[in-house]
Short mmCIF file of C-alpha atoms in Angstrom, two decimals:
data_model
loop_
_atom_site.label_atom_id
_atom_site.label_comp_id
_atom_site.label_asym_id
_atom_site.label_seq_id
_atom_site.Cartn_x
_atom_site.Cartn_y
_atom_site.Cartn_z
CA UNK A 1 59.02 -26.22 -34.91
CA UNK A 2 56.17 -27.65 -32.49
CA UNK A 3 56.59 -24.05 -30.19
CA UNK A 4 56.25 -22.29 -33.53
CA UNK A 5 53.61 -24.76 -34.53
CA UNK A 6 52.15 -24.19 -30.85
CA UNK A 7 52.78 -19.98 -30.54
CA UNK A 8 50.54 -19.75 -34.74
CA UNK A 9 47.77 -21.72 -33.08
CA UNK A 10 47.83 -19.29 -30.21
CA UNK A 11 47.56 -16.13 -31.77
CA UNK A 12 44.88 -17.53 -34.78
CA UNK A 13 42.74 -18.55 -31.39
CA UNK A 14 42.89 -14.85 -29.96
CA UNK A 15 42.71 -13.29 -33.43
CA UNK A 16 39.66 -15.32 -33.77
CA UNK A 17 37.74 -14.36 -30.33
CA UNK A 18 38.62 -10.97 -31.19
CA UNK A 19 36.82 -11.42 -34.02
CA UNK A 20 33.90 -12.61 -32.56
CA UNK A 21 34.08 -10.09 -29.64
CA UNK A 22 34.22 -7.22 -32.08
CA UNK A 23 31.29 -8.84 -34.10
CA UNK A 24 29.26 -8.95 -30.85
CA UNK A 25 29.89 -5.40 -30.19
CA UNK A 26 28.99 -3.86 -33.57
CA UNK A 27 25.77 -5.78 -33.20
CA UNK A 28 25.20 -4.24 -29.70
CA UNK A 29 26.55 -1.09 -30.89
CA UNK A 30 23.97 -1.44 -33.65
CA UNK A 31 20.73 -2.11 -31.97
CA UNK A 32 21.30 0.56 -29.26
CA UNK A 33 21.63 3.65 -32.46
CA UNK A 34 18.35 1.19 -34.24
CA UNK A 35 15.71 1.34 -31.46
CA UNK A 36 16.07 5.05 -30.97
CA UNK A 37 14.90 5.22 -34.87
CA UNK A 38 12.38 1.97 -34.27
CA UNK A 39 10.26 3.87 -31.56
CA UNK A 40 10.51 7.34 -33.42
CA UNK A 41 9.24 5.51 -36.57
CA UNK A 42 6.66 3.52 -34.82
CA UNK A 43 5.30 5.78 -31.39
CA UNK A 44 3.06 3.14 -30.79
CA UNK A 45 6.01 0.79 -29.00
CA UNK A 46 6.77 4.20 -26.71
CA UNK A 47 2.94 4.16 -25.64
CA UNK A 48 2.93 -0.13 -25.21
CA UNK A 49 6.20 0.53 -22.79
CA UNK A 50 4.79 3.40 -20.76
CA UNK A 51 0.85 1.38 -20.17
CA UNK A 52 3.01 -1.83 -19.99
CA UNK A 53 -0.80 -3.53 -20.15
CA UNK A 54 0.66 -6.55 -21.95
CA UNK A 55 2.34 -7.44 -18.55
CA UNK A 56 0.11 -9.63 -16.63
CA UNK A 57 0.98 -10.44 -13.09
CA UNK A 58 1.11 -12.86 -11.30
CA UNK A 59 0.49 -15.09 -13.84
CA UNK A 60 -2.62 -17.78 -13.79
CA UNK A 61 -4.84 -15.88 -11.97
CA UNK A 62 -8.99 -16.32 -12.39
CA UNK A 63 -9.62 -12.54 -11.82
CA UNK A 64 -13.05 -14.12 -11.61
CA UNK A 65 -12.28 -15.32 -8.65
CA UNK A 66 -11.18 -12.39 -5.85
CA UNK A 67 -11.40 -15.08 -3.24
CA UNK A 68 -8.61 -16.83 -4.72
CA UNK A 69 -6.25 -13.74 -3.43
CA UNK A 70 -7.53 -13.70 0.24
CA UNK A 71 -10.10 -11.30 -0.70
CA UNK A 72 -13.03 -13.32 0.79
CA UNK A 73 -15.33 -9.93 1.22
CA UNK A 74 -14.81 -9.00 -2.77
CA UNK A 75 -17.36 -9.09 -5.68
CA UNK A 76 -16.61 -9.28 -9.30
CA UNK A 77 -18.34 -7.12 -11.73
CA UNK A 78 -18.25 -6.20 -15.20
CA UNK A 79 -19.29 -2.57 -16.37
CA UNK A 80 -19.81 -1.18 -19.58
CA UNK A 81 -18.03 2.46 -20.11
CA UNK A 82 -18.54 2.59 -23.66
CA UNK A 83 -19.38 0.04 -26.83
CA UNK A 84 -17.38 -2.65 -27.25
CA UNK A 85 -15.45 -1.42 -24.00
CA UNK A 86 -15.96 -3.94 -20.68
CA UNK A 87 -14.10 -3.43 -17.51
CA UNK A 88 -13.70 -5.85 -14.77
CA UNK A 89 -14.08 -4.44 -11.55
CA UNK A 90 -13.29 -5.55 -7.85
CA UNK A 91 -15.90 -4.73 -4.71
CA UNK A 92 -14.05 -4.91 -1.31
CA UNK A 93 -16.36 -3.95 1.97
CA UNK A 94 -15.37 -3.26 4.96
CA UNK A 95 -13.88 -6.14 6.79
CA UNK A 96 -15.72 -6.20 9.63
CA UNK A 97 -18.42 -7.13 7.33
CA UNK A 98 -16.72 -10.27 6.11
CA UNK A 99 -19.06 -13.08 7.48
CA UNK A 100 -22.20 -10.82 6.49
CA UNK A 101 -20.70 -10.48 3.03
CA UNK A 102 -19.90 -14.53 2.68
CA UNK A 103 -21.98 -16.21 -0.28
CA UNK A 104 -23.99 -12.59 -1.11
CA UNK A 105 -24.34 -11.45 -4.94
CA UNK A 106 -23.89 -8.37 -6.84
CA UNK A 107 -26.68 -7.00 -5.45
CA UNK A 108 -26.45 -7.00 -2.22
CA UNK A 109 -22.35 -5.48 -2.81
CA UNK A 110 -24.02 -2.31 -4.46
CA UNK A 111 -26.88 -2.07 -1.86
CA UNK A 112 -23.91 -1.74 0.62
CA UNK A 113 -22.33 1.18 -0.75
CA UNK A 114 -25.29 3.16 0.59
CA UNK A 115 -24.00 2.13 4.13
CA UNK A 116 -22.28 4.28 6.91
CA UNK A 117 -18.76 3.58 5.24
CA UNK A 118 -16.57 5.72 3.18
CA UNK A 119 -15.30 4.52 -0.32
CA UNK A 120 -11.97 4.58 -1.93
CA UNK A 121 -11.80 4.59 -5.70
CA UNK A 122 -8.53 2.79 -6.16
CA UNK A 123 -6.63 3.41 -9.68
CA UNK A 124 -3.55 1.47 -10.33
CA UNK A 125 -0.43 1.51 -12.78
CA UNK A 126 0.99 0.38 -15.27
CA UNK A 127 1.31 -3.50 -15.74
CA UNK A 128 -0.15 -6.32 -13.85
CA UNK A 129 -4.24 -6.38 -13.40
CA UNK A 130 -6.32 -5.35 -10.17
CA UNK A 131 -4.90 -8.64 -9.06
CA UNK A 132 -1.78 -7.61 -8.48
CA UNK A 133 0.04 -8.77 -5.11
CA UNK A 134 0.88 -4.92 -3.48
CA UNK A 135 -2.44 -4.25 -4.60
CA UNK A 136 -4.40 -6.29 -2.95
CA UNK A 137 -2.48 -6.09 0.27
CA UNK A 138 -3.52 -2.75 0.22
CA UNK A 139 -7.33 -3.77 -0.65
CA UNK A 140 -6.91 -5.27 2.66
CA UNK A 141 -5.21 -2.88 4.69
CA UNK A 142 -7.59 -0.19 3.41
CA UNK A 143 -10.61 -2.67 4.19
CA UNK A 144 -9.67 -3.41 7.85
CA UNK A 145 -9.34 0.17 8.35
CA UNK A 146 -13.44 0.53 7.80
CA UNK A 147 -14.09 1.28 3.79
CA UNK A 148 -15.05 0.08 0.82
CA UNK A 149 -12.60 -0.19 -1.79
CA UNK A 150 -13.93 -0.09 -5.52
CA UNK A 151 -10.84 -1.07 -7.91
CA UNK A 152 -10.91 -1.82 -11.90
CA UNK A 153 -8.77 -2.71 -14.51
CA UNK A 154 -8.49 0.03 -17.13
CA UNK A 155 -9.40 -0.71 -21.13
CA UNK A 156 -6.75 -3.49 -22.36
CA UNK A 157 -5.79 -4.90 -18.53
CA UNK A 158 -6.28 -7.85 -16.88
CA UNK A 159 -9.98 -9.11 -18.46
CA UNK A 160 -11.28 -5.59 -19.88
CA UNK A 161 -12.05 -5.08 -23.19
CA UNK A 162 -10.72 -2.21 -25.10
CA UNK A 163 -7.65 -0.29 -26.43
CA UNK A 164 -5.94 1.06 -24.05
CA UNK A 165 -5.35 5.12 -23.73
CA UNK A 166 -5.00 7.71 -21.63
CA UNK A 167 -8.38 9.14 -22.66
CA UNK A 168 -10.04 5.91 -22.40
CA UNK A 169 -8.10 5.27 -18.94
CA UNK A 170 -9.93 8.66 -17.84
CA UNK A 171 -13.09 7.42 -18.71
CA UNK A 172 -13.00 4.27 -17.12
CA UNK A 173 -12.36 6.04 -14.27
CA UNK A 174 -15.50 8.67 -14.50
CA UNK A 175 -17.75 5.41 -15.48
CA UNK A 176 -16.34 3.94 -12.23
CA UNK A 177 -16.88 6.84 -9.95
CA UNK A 178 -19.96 7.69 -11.35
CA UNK A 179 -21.52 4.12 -11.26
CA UNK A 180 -20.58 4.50 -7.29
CA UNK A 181 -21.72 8.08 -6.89
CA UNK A 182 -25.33 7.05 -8.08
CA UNK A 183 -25.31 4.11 -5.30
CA UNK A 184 -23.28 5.69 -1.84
CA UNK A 185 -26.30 8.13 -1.17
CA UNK A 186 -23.76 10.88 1.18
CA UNK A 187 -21.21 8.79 2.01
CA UNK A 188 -17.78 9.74 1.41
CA UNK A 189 -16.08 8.82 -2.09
CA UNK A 190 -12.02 9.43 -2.10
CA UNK A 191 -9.87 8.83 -5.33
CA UNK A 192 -6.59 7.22 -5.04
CA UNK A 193 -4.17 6.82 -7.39
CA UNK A 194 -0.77 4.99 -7.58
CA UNK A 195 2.57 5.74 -9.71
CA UNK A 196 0.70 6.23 -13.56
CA UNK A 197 -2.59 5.73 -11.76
CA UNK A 198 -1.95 9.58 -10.40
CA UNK A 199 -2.54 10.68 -14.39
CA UNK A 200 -5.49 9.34 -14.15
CA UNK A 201 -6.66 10.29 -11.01
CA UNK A 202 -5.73 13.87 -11.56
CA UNK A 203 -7.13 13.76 -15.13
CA UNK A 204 -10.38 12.73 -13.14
CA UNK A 205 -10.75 14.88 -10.39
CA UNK A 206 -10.06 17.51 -12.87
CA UNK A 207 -13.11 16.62 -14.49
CA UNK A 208 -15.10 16.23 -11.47
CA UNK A 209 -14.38 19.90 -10.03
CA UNK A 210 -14.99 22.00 -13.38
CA UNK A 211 -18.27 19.85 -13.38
CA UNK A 212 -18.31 20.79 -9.72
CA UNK A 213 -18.75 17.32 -8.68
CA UNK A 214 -15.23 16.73 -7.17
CA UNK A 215 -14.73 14.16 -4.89
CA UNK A 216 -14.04 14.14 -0.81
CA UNK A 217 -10.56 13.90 -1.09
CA UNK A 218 -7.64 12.44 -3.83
CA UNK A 219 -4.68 10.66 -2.68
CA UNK A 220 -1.80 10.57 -4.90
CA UNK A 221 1.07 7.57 -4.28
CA UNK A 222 4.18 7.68 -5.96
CA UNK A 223 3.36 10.87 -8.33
CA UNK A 224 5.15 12.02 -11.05
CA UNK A 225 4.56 15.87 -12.43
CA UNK A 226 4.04 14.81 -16.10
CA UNK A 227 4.77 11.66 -17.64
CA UNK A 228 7.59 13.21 -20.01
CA UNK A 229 9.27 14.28 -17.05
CA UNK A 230 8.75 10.70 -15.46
CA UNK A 231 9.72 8.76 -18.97
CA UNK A 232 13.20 11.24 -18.85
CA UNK A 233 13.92 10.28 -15.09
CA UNK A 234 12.77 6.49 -15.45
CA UNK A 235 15.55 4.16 -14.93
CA UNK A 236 14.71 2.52 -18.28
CA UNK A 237 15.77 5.65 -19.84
CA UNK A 238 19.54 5.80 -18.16
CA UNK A 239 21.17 4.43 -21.12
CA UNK A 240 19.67 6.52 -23.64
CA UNK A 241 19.49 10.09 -21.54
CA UNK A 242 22.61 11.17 -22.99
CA UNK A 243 21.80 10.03 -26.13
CA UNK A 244 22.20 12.75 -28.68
CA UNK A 245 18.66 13.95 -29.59
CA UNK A 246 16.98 12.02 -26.65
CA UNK A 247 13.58 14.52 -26.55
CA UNK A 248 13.18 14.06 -29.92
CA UNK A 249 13.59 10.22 -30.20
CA UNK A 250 12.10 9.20 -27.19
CA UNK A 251 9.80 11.47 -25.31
CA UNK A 252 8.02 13.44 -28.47
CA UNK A 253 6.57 10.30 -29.51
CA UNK A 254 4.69 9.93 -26.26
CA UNK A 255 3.46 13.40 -26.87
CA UNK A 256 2.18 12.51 -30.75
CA UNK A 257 0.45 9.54 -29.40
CA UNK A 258 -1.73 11.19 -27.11
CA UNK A 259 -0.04 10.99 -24.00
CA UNK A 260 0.24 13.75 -21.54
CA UNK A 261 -0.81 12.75 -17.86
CA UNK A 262 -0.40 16.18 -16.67
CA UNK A 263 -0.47 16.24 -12.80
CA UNK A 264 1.41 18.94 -12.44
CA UNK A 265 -1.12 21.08 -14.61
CA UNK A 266 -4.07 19.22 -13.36
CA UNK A 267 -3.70 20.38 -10.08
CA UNK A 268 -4.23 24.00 -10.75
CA UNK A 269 -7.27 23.41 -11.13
CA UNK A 270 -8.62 20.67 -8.43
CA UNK A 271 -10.76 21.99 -5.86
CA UNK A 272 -10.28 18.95 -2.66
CA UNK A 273 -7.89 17.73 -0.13
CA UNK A 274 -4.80 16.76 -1.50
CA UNK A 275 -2.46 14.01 0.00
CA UNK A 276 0.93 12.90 -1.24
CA UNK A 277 2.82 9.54 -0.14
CA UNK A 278 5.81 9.40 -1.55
CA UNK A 279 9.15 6.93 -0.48
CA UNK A 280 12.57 8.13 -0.60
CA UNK A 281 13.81 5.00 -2.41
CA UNK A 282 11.22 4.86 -5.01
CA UNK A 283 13.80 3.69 -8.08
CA UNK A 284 10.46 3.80 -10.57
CA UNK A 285 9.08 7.13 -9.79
CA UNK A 286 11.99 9.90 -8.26
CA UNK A 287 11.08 11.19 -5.06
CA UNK A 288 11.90 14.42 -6.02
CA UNK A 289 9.32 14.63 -8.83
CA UNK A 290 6.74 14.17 -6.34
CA UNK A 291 8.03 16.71 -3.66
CA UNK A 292 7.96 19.04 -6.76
CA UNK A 293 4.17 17.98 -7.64
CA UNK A 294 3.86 19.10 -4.37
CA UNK A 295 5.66 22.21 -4.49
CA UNK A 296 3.09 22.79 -7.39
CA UNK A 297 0.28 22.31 -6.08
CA UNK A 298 0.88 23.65 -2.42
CA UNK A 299 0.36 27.59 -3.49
CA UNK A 300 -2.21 26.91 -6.22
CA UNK A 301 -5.14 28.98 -5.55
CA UNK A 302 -7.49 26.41 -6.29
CA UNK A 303 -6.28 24.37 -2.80
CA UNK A 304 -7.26 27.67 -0.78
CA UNK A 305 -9.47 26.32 1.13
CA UNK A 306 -8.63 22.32 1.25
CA UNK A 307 -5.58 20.31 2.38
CA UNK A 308 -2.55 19.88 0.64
CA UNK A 309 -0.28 17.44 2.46
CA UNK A 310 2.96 15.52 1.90
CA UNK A 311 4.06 12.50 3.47
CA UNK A 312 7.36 11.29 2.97
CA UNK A 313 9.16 7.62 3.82
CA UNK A 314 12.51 7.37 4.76
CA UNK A 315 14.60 5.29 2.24
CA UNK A 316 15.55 3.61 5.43
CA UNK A 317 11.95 1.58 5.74
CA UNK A 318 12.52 0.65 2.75
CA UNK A 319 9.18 1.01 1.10
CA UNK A 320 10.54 1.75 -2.32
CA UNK A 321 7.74 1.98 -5.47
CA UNK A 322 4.97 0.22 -4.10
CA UNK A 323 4.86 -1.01 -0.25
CA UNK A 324 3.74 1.89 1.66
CA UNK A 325 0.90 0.08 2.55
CA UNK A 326 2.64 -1.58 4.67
CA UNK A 327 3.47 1.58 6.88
CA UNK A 328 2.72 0.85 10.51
CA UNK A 329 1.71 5.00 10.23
CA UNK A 330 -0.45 4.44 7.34
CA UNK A 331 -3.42 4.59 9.43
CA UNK A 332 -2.99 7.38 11.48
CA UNK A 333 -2.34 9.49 8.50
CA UNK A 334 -5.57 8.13 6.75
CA UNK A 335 -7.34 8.96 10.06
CA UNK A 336 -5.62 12.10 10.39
CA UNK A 337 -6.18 13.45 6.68
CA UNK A 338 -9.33 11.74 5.81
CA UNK A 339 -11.22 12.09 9.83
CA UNK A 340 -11.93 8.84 11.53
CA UNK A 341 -13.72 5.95 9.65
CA UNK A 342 -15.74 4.31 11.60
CA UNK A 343 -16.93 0.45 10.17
CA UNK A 344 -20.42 1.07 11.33
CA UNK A 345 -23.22 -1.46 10.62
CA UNK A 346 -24.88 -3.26 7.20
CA UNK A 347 -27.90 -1.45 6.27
#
């Protein structure tokens, strides 16, 4: 009677777990066939996950405050794109300049622009704020190689004011490069953009040439060819790729809310020296999508008489997404690509 007793208990325990097993599944089972219908009903989640803006990091930062990330030759500004749009903005010189530069004020950072130094316009991706860790390392590499580095946070980042989109994004970036065009006299101004910073670097230097005001030179950094191409090949998007109908349900909604980032249609018609940096382990942005940008832009007639370039990193150094600043050869293929910077004097 008690291993009867004993054996009833037994199987009531495992026909309860199953229970609760199978109840866990069907719940799973649920929510994966739901959000497919959630984001085609409501495109606004697809466009919060691809600008990721919401995502501030690190965390407790006074972007205020450059100084506070080891940027000791950096001035805060605000600027003023549109109404009721404000966009922080970061001022790097030249290290060399960096006792010069200790305790000076707004002013005297936009006086300096007009110096010997070249300028890098420096557009970052999604996520995080112009505070972000990789970024500022390369702030600083970028800096001890001999120019200024003008960075911003786009509409809905970090401190700045405004809804994000990739129209607004694009005209952050003109107010940016415009604001630094009226105050560097001849000097040099290069755009370069990183992972969905390349939209909107492309989207701007676009502008720039049919206005026929294009810039020295546009780096691209982790590229993508169009950002349906990057949202299918994103490893977010491996659990749903074989999902019956994925185009529909996923990547259309990007395209009704107003998001394109074209690069590989941009650069038919960009008239300047294109570089590429890409890594070989990049698990955010395939490496192949920007050795096709390449392939793209390569034979476009509009690069007949500039530069096209493309430098790739071994998986081996283990750059991935967002440490090719630390390349040892980052330098040389500034120097190389760009011509030599040299720091120069303060006006």
């Amino acid at each position: 009677m008690r291993v009867a007793a004993g054996s009833r208990r037994q199987r009531l325990l495992r026909k309860g777990l199953w229970f609760r097993l199978r109840k866990i599944l069907l719940c799973v089972l649920g929510l994966y066939v739901a959000i497919p219908f959630l984001i085609k009903l409501c495109p606004g989640i697809q466009a919060k996950l691809i600008f990721l803006n919401f995502v501030r990091v690190p965390y407790f930062i006074d972007l205020k405050k450059p100084q506070d990330q080891g940027l000791n030759h950096t001035c805060n500004y605000y600027l003023q794109p549109e109404e009721d749009v404000t966009i922080g903005v970061w001022h790097t010189v030249p290290a060399v300049w960096w006792k010069d530069a200790q305790g000076k004020d707004q002013m005297w950072y936009e006086d300096a622009l007009a110096s010997s130094c070249p300028i890098i316009l420096y557009l970052h991706g999604n996520a995080g704020t112009r505070g972000g860790d990789h970024r500022v390392e390369l702030y600083k590499v970028l800096s001890s190689l001999g120019y200024h580095v003008v960075t911003f946070d786009y509409r809905g980042w970090g401190d700045s004011v405004g809804t994000p989109s990739e129209r607004g994004m694009t005209y952050d970036a003109l107010h940016v490069f415009d604001w630094i065009k009226a105050r560097s006299g001849d000097n040099p101004v290069y755009i370069w953009g990183h992972s969905l910073g390349t939209g909107v670097a492309t989207n701007l230097v676009r502008r720039l040439c049919e206005r026929e005001t294009p810039p020295d030179a546009l780096i691209l950094e982790s590229p993508f060819t169009n950002i349906r191409e990057e949202a299918k090949s994103h490893p977010f998007s491996v659990i749903y790729r074989y999902f019956p109908g994925f185009d529909w349900f996923f990547l259309d909604p990007i395209t009704s809310s107003g998001i394109k980032f074209a690069n590989d249609e941009n650069v038919k018609h960009i008239s300047c020296s294109l570089l590429i940096l890409h890594a070989e382990d990049d698990p955010v942005v395939p490496f192949q999508l920007g050795r096709k940008l390449y392939n793209i832009a390569a034979p476009s007639r509009s690069f007949r008489d500039f530069k096209v370039q493309f430098i790739p990193f071994h998986s081996d150094l283990g750059y991935r997404h967002k440490y090719i600043y630390k390349s040892p050869e980052l330098p040389r293929i500034l120097r190389e690509f760009l011509g030599k910077s040299e720091p120069g004097r303060q006006h």
